[in-house]
PDB file of C-alpha atoms in Angstrom:
ATOM      1  CA  MET A   1      -2.170   8.287  -4.858  1.00 38.00           C
ATOM      2  CA  THR A   2      -4.241  11.151  -3.638  1.00 37.00           C
ATOM      3  CA  GLY A   3      -5.055  12.911  -0.395  1.00 41.00           C
ATOM      4  CA  LYS A   4      -3.560  11.772   2.883  1.00 45.00           C
ATOM      5  CA  ASN A   5      -1.553   8.937   1.253  1.00 59.00           C
ATOM      6  CA  ASP A   6       0.565  11.479  -0.620  1.00 72.00           C
ATOM      7  CA  ASN A   7       1.945  12.461   2.782  1.00 86.00           C
ATOM      8  CA  ALA A   8       2.701   8.917   3.973  1.00 92.00           C
ATOM      9  CA  ARG A   9       6.401   9.587   3.630  1.00 94.00           C
ATOM     10  CA  LEU A  10       9.524  10.786   5.379  1.00 96.00           C
ATOM     11  CA  ILE A  11      10.779  14.280   4.709  1.00 96.00           C
ATOM     12  CA  ASP A  12      13.690  14.172   7.159  1.00 95.00           C
ATOM     13  CA  VAL A  13      15.878  11.565   8.863  1.00 94.00           C
ATOM     14  CA  GLU A  14      18.163  12.611  11.691  1.00 91.00           C
ATOM     15  CA  LEU A  15      20.758  10.517  13.478  1.00 85.00           C
ATOM     16  CA  ASP A  16      20.769  11.192  17.216  1.00 81.00           C
ATOM     17  CA  GLU A  17      24.086  11.870  18.970  1.00 78.00           C
ATOM     18  CA  THR A  18      23.829   8.306  20.408  1.00 71.00           C
ATOM     19  CA  ILE A  19      24.766   7.071  16.915  1.00 74.00           C
ATOM     20  CA  GLY A  20      28.119   8.806  17.259  1.00 70.00           C
ATOM     21  CA  GLN A  21      30.450  10.256  14.670  1.00 72.00           C
ATOM     22  CA  SER A  22      32.645   8.121  12.466  1.00 71.00           C
ATOM     23  CA  THR A  23      35.244   8.496   9.746  1.00 74.00           C
ATOM     24  CA  PRO A  24      34.560  10.933   6.896  1.00 79.00           C
ATOM     25  CA  ASP A  25      33.962   7.992   4.509  1.00 73.00           C
ATOM     26  CA  ILE A  26      31.365   6.409   6.785  1.00 73.00           C
ATOM     27  CA  GLU A  27      29.719   9.790   7.454  1.00 80.00           C
ATOM     28  CA  HIS A  28      29.463  10.219   3.670  1.00 80.00           C
ATOM     29  CA  GLU A  29      27.849   6.767   3.316  1.00 78.00           C
ATOM     30  CA  ARG A  30      25.378   7.642   6.081  1.00 81.00           C
ATOM     31  CA  ALA A  31      24.493  10.898   4.329  1.00 86.00           C
ATOM     32  CA  VAL A  32      23.964   9.062   1.021  1.00 86.00           C
ATOM     33  CA  ALA A  33      21.772   6.434   2.720  1.00 85.00           C
ATOM     34  CA  ILE A  34      19.658   9.167   4.335  1.00 91.00           C
ATOM     35  CA  PHE A  35      19.400  11.083   1.053  1.00 93.00           C
ATOM     36  CA  ASP A  36      18.250   7.952  -0.802  1.00 91.00           C
ATOM     37  CA  LEU A  37      15.696   7.183   1.908  1.00 93.00           C
ATOM     38  CA  ILE A  38      14.233  10.705   1.896  1.00 94.00           C
ATOM     39  CA  GLU A  39      14.294  10.902  -1.893  1.00 94.00           C
ATOM     40  CA  GLU A  40      11.874   7.994  -2.280  1.00 92.00           C
ATOM     41  CA  ASN A  41       9.946   6.265   0.506  1.00 95.00           C
ATOM     42  CA  SER A  42       6.568   5.103   1.739  1.00 94.00           C
ATOM     43  CA  PHE A  43       6.292   5.507   5.507  1.00 95.00           C
ATOM     44  CA  SER A  44       3.193   5.585   7.682  1.00 95.00           C
ATOM     45  CA  PRO A  45       2.977   4.930  11.433  1.00 96.00           C
ATOM     46  CA  VAL A  46       0.165   2.443  12.103  1.00 95.00           C
ATOM     47  CA  GLY A  47      -2.829   4.093  13.715  1.00 92.00           C
ATOM     48  CA  ASP A  48      -1.909   7.662  12.826  1.00 93.00           C
ATOM     49  CA  THR A  49      -5.105   9.114  11.419  1.00 88.00           C
ATOM     50  CA  ASP A  50      -3.755  12.632  10.851  1.00 88.00           C
ATOM     51  CA  GLY A  51      -1.130  11.609   8.300  1.00 86.00           C
ATOM     52  CA  GLY A  52       2.302  12.934   7.483  1.00 88.00           C
ATOM     53  CA  PRO A  53       4.702  13.896   6.139  1.00 95.00           C
ATOM     54  CA  TYR A  54       6.985  12.671   8.907  1.00 97.00           C
ATOM     55  CA  ARG A  55      10.383  13.284  10.412  1.00 97.00           C
ATOM     56  CA  LEU A  56      12.354  10.321  11.764  1.00 96.00           C
ATOM     57  CA  ARG A  57      15.009  10.537  14.456  1.00 94.00           C
ATOM     58  CA  LEU A  58      17.100   7.400  14.954  1.00 90.00           C
ATOM     59  CA  SER A  59      18.894   6.622  18.216  1.00 87.00           C
ATOM     60  CA  LEU A  60      20.881   3.625  19.431  1.00 85.00           C
ATOM     61  CA  VAL A  61      20.403   2.617  23.060  1.00 85.00           C
ATOM     62  CA  GLU A  62      21.635  -0.722  24.437  1.00 85.00           C
ATOM     63  CA  LYS A  63      21.698  -2.413  21.002  1.00 84.00           C
ATOM     64  CA  ARG A  64      18.206  -1.162  20.234  1.00 89.00           C
ATOM     65  CA  LEU A  65      17.264   1.152  17.419  1.00 89.00           C
ATOM     66  CA  ILE A  66      14.808   3.814  18.538  1.00 92.00           C
ATOM     67  CA  PHE A  67      12.494   5.326  15.945  1.00 94.00           C
ATOM     68  CA  THR A  68      11.117   8.676  17.101  1.00 96.00           C
ATOM     69  CA  ILE A  69       8.518   9.813  14.591  1.00 97.00           C
ATOM     70  CA  THR A  70       7.189  13.361  14.491  1.00 96.00           C
ATOM     71  CA  ARG A  71       5.107  15.423  12.124  1.00 95.00           C
ATOM     72  CA  GLU A  72       6.650  18.114   9.986  1.00 92.00           C
ATOM     73  CA  SER A  73       5.728  20.555  12.795  1.00 92.00           C
ATOM     74  CA  GLY A  74       7.664  18.528  15.385  1.00 92.00           C
ATOM     75  CA  GLU A  75       4.583  17.064  17.111  1.00 95.00           C
ATOM     76  CA  LEU A  76       5.343  13.571  18.420  1.00 96.00           C
ATOM     77  CA  VAL A  77       3.497  10.802  16.548  1.00 96.00           C
ATOM     78  CA  ALA A  78       5.110   7.641  17.945  1.00 96.00           C
ATOM     79  CA  THR A  79       8.258   6.118  19.370  1.00 96.00           C
ATOM     80  CA  HIS A  80       9.174   2.524  18.545  1.00 95.00           C
ATOM     81  CA  ILE A  81      12.043   0.525  20.011  1.00 95.00           C
ATOM     82  CA  LEU A  82      13.448  -2.176  17.773  1.00 92.00           C
ATOM     83  CA  SER A  83      15.909  -4.815  18.935  1.00 91.00           C
ATOM     84  CA  LEU A  84      18.752  -5.173  16.471  1.00 87.00           C
ATOM     85  CA  SER A  85      19.438  -8.784  17.530  1.00 90.00           C
ATOM     86  CA  PRO A  86      17.288 -10.335  14.753  1.00 90.00           C
ATOM     87  CA  LEU A  87      19.321  -8.369  12.179  1.00 88.00           C
ATOM     88  CA  ARG A  88      22.776  -8.990  13.662  1.00 87.00           C
ATOM     89  CA  LYS A  89      23.648 -12.162  11.705  1.00 90.00           C
ATOM     90  CA  THR A  90      22.320 -10.806   8.412  1.00 90.00           C
ATOM     91  CA  VAL A  91      24.251  -7.543   8.809  1.00 86.00           C
ATOM     92  CA  LYS A  92      27.435  -9.463   9.691  1.00 88.00           C
ATOM     93  CA  ASP A  93      27.012 -11.803   6.697  1.00 90.00           C
ATOM     94  CA  TYR A  94      26.218  -8.824   4.478  1.00 86.00           C
ATOM     95  CA  PHE A  95      29.473  -7.110   5.469  1.00 83.00           C
ATOM     96  CA  LEU A  96      31.439 -10.310   4.804  1.00 87.00           C
ATOM     97  CA  ILE A  97      29.971 -10.757   1.350  1.00 86.00           C
ATOM     98  CA  CYS A  98      30.513  -7.066   0.578  1.00 82.00           C
ATOM     99  CA  GLU A  99      34.204  -7.513   1.430  1.00 83.00           C
ATOM    100  CA  SER A 100      34.319 -10.513  -0.929  1.00 87.00           C
ATOM    101  CA  TYR A 101      32.565  -8.496  -3.608  1.00 85.00           C
ATOM    102  CA  TYR A 102      35.004  -5.572  -3.401  1.00 83.00           C
ATOM    103  CA  ALA A 103      37.966  -7.971  -3.426  1.00 86.00           C
ATOM    104  CA  ALA A 104      36.497  -9.824  -6.424  1.00 88.00           C
ATOM    105  CA  ILE A 105      36.088  -6.610  -8.409  1.00 86.00           C
ATOM    106  CA  ARG A 106      39.885  -6.290  -8.456  1.00 89.00           C
ATOM    107  CA  SER A 107      40.727  -9.768  -9.722  1.00 90.00           C
ATOM    108  CA  ALA A 108      37.830 -12.184 -10.290  1.00 89.00           C
ATOM    109  CA  THR A 109      36.092 -13.155 -13.499  1.00 91.00           C
ATOM    110  CA  PRO A 110      32.895 -11.337 -14.426  1.00 91.00           C
ATOM    111  CA  SER A 111      30.835 -14.457 -13.723  1.00 93.00           C
ATOM    112  CA  ARG A 112      32.364 -14.763 -10.229  1.00 91.00           C
ATOM    113  CA  ILE A 113      31.678 -11.083  -9.526  1.00 90.00           C
ATOM    114  CA  GLU A 114      28.080 -11.528 -10.695  1.00 91.00           C
ATOM    115  CA  ALA A 115      27.592 -14.592  -8.468  1.00 92.00           C
ATOM    116  CA  ILE A 116      28.911 -12.745  -5.403  1.00 91.00           C
ATOM    117  CA  ASP A 117      26.764  -9.723  -6.252  1.00 87.00           C
ATOM    118  CA  MET A 118      23.662 -11.922  -6.482  1.00 92.00           C
ATOM    119  CA  GLY A 119      24.449 -13.271  -3.009  1.00 91.00           C
ATOM    120  CA  ARG A 120      24.988  -9.749  -1.723  1.00 87.00           C
ATOM    121  CA  ARG A 121      21.628  -8.601  -3.093  1.00 91.00           C
ATOM    122  CA  GLY A 122      19.958 -11.710  -1.666  1.00 93.00           C
ATOM    123  CA  LEU A 123      21.282 -10.941   1.823  1.00 93.00           C
ATOM    124  CA  HIS A 124      20.223  -7.318   1.443  1.00 92.00           C
ATOM    125  CA  ASN A 125      16.707  -8.469   0.520  1.00 95.00           C
ATOM    126  CA  GLU A 126      16.671 -10.871   3.481  1.00 95.00           C
ATOM    127  CA  GLY A 127      17.652  -8.084   5.876  1.00 94.00           C
ATOM    128  CA  SER A 128      15.075  -5.757   4.329  1.00 94.00           C
ATOM    129  CA  GLN A 129      12.330  -8.356   4.768  1.00 96.00           C
ATOM    130  CA  THR A 130      13.380  -8.970   8.381  1.00 95.00           C
ATOM    131  CA  LEU A 131      13.225  -5.227   9.025  1.00 94.00           C
ATOM    132  CA  MET A 132       9.766  -5.035   7.415  1.00 95.00           C
ATOM    133  CA  ASN A 133       8.594  -7.929   9.587  1.00 95.00           C
ATOM    134  CA  ARG A 134       9.988  -6.268  12.735  1.00 94.00           C
ATOM    135  CA  LEU A 135       8.163  -3.030  11.902  1.00 95.00           C
ATOM    136  CA  ASP A 136       4.892  -4.825  11.059  1.00 95.00           C
ATOM    137  CA  GLY A 137       2.065  -3.415  13.162  1.00 95.00           C
ATOM    138  CA  LYS A 138       4.165  -0.342  13.983  1.00 96.00           C
ATOM    139  CA  ILE A 139       5.091   1.357  10.726  1.00 96.00           C
ATOM    140  CA  GLU A 140       3.767   0.599   7.251  1.00 95.00           C
ATOM    141  CA  ILE A 141       6.568   0.671   4.689  1.00 95.00           C
ATOM    142  CA  ASP A 142       6.963  -0.800   1.230  1.00 94.00           C
ATOM    143  CA  PHE A 143       9.810  -3.126   0.291  1.00 95.00           C
ATOM    144  CA  ASP A 144      11.861  -0.394  -1.410  1.00 92.00           C
ATOM    145  CA  THR A 145      11.662   1.729   1.743  1.00 94.00           C
ATOM    146  CA  ALA A 146      12.641  -1.319   3.816  1.00 94.00           C
ATOM    147  CA  ARG A 147      15.687  -1.762   1.533  1.00 91.00           C
ATOM    148  CA  ARG A 148      16.724   1.861   2.055  1.00 90.00           C
ATOM    149  CA  LEU A 149      16.197   1.586   5.827  1.00 91.00           C
ATOM    150  CA  PHE A 150      18.229  -1.643   5.907  1.00 90.00           C
ATOM    151  CA  THR A 151      21.024   0.130   4.040  1.00 85.00           C
ATOM    152  CA  LEU A 152      20.960   2.850   6.694  1.00 85.00           C
ATOM    153  CA  VAL A 153      21.006   0.255   9.497  1.00 84.00           C
ATOM    154  CA  CYS A 154      24.054  -1.346   7.853  1.00 82.00           C
ATOM    155  CA  VAL A 155      25.833   1.986   7.525  1.00 77.00           C
ATOM    156  CA  LEU A 156      25.110   2.683  11.215  1.00 75.00           C
ATOM    157  CA  HIS A 157      26.974  -0.550  12.062  1.00 69.00           C
ATOM    158  CA  TRP A 158      29.852  -0.024   9.642  1.00 63.00           C
ATOM    159  CA  ARG A 159      33.054   0.663  11.499  1.00 50.00           C
ATOM    160  CA  GLY A 160      35.235   1.122   8.435  1.00 45.00           C
TER     161      GLY A 160
END
């Protein structure tokens, strides 16, 4: 990659106060999810001819996830509002299978753990694809970035 495409990425992700604070464990998971997302991503608002890098501020308003995208300088690039309804079932199922996975680690056979983990990864991929589809025409992201964003969406919903 050369030129403008090198800057088609996030350099900062901030959670708005509408997200709220949670337990120290969940705050740690949120921080890890943000770190992973910033560490490696491909992120480009559709129609932005000036290029990034970008800062992303996430807010939650009435069960909608608001993406406020700015340049490194703080100049507003775009704001997108994404209903979380299409992700609700996948996130719920993902949490259920994660609980099964963590319970299995303590007592199940390796083959059972592997089977549950495959299901867990499958649901994660499904949620990531749904997120990519919902952002289509708004923000260009690759699948790995969609996976990291889906992880962050899950952590935002995790109540501990």
